[in-house]
XYZ file of C-alpha atoms in Angstrom:
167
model
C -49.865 1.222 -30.475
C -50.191 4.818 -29.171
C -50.558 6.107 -25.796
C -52.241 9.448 -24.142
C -50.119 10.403 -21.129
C -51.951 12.870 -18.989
C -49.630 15.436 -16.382
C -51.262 17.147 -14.437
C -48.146 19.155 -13.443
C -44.597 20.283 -14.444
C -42.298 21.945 -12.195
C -39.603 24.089 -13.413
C -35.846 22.463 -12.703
C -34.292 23.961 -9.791
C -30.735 24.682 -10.502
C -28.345 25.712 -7.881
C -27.262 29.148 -7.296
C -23.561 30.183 -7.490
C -23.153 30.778 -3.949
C -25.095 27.233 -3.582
C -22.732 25.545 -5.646
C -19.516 27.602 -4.536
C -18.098 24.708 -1.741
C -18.534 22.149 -4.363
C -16.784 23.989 -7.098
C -13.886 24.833 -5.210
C -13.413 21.231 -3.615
C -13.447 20.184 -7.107
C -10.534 22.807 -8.171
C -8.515 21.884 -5.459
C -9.273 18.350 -6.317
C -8.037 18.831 -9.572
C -4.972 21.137 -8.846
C -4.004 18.627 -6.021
C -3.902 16.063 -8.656
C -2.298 17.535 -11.285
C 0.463 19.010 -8.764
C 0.544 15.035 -7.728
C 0.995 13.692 -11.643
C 3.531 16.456 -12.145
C 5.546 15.718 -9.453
C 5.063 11.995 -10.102
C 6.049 12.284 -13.624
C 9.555 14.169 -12.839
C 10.140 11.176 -9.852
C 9.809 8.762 -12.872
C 12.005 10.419 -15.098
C 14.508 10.766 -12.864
C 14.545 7.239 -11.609
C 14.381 6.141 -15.334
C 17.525 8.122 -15.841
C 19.708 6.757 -12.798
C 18.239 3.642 -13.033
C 21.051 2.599 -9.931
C 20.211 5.816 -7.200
C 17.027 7.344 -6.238
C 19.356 10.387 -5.346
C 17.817 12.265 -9.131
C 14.526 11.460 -8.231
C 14.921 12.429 -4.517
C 16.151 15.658 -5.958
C 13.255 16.055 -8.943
C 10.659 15.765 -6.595
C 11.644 17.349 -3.094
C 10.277 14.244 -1.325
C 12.770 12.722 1.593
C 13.563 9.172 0.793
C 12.701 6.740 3.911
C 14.285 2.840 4.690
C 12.535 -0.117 6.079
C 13.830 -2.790 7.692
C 14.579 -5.901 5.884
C 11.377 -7.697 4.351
C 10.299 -10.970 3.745
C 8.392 -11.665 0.424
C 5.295 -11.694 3.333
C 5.653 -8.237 4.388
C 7.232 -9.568 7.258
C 10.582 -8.116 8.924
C 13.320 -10.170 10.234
C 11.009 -10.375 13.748
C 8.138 -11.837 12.114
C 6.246 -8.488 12.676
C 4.518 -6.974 9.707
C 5.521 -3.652 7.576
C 9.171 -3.589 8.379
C 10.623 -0.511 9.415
C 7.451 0.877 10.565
C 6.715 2.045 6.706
C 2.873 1.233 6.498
C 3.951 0.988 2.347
C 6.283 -1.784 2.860
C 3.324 -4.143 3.594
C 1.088 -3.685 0.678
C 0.982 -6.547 -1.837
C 1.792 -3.530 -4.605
C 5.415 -2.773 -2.863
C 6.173 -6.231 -1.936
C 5.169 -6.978 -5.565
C 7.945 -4.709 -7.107
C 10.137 -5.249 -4.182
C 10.407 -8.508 -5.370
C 10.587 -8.419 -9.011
C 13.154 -9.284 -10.991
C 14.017 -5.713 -12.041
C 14.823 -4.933 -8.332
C 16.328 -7.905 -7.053
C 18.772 -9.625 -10.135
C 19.260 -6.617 -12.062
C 19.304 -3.923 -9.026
C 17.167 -1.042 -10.436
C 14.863 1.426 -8.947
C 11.218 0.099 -9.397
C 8.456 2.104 -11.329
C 6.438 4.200 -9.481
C 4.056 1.835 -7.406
C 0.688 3.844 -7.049
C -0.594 2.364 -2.964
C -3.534 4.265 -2.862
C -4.815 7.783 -4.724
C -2.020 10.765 -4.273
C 0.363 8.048 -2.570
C 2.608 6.448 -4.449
C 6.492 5.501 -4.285
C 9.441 4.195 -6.014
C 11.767 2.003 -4.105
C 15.481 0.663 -4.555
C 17.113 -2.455 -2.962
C 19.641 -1.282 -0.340
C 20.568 -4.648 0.612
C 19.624 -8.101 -0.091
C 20.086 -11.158 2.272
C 18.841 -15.040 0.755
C 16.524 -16.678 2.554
C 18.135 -18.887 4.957
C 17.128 -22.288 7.137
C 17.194 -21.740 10.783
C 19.018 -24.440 13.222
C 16.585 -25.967 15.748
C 18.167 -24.829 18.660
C 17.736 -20.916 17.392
C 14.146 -21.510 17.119
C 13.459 -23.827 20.090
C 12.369 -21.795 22.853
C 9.739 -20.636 20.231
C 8.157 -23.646 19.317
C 8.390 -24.609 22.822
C 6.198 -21.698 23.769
C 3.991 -22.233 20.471
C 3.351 -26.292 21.192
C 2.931 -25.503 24.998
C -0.012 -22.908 23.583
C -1.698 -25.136 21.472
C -1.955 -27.527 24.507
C -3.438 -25.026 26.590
C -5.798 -24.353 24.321
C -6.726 -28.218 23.586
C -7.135 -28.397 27.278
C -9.463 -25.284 27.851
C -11.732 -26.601 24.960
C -11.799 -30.290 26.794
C -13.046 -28.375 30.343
C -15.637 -26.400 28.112
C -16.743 -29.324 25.691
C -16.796 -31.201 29.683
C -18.382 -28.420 31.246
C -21.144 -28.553 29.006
């Protein structure tokens, strides 16, 4: 079938001016300069870990960046305390770091990880300084704890009895 399309009006496209479109064009450069500064340095980071496989003092040295420590980690993200991101690292949380962290690459054969990208323009490579095993606790090194966690849950059974009463 045909159709007859009738406009009764065409407007001319409106294209920015250079001076319009200057603030966008240079948040895009630095954009782009930003990351290709980032994937350069990244890249030399790798290489260097890749060739001392057992240090991170080559790629410390490659890329200029200071190395930092957490605390020791539990497969959880949580440190010896029970609090989360050990060390006050924010990284050593994130399922991506406690992912390599705990691959067999970095714990049985005790290389540096790859580079573990935790969010755009942050990324890091880590190395096992120490490793302790997972161990049972004795009950009287955790008592006072669950004494204080069972006398909490009664409290709370209690308060929701005098509210479920109250009603």
């Amino acid at each position: 079938g045909y159709h007859v399309i009738k406009s009764g009006e065409i407007e001319a496209e409106r294209v920015k001016t250079f001076v319009e479109a200057r603030a966008d064009l240079d948040s895009e450069f630095i954009a782009q300069e930003s990351d290709a500064a980032f994937n350069k340095l990244s890249g030399a980071m790798v290489d260097a870990a890749i060739a001392d496989p057992r240090s991170l003092g080559a790629a410390v040295k490659a890329s200029g960046v200071a190395t930092a420590r957490t605390g020791a980690i539990s497969a959880s993200g949580q440190s010896e305390s029970g609090t989360p991101a050990a060390g006050g690292l924010e990284v050593a949380g994130k399922p991506e770091f406690l992912k390599a962290a705990f691959s067999a690459a970095v714990l049985e054969r005790g290389v540096n990880s790859e580079l573990i990208t935790i969010a755009p323009g942050d990324a890091v490579i880590l190395r096992l300084a120490q490793r302790k095993r997972s161990e049972l606790k004795t009950f009287e090194t955790v008592r006072a704890e669950v004494l204080q966690i069972l006398s909490a849950q009664r409290q709370s059974e209690m308060l929701k009895a005098k509210a479920a009463a109250a009603i």
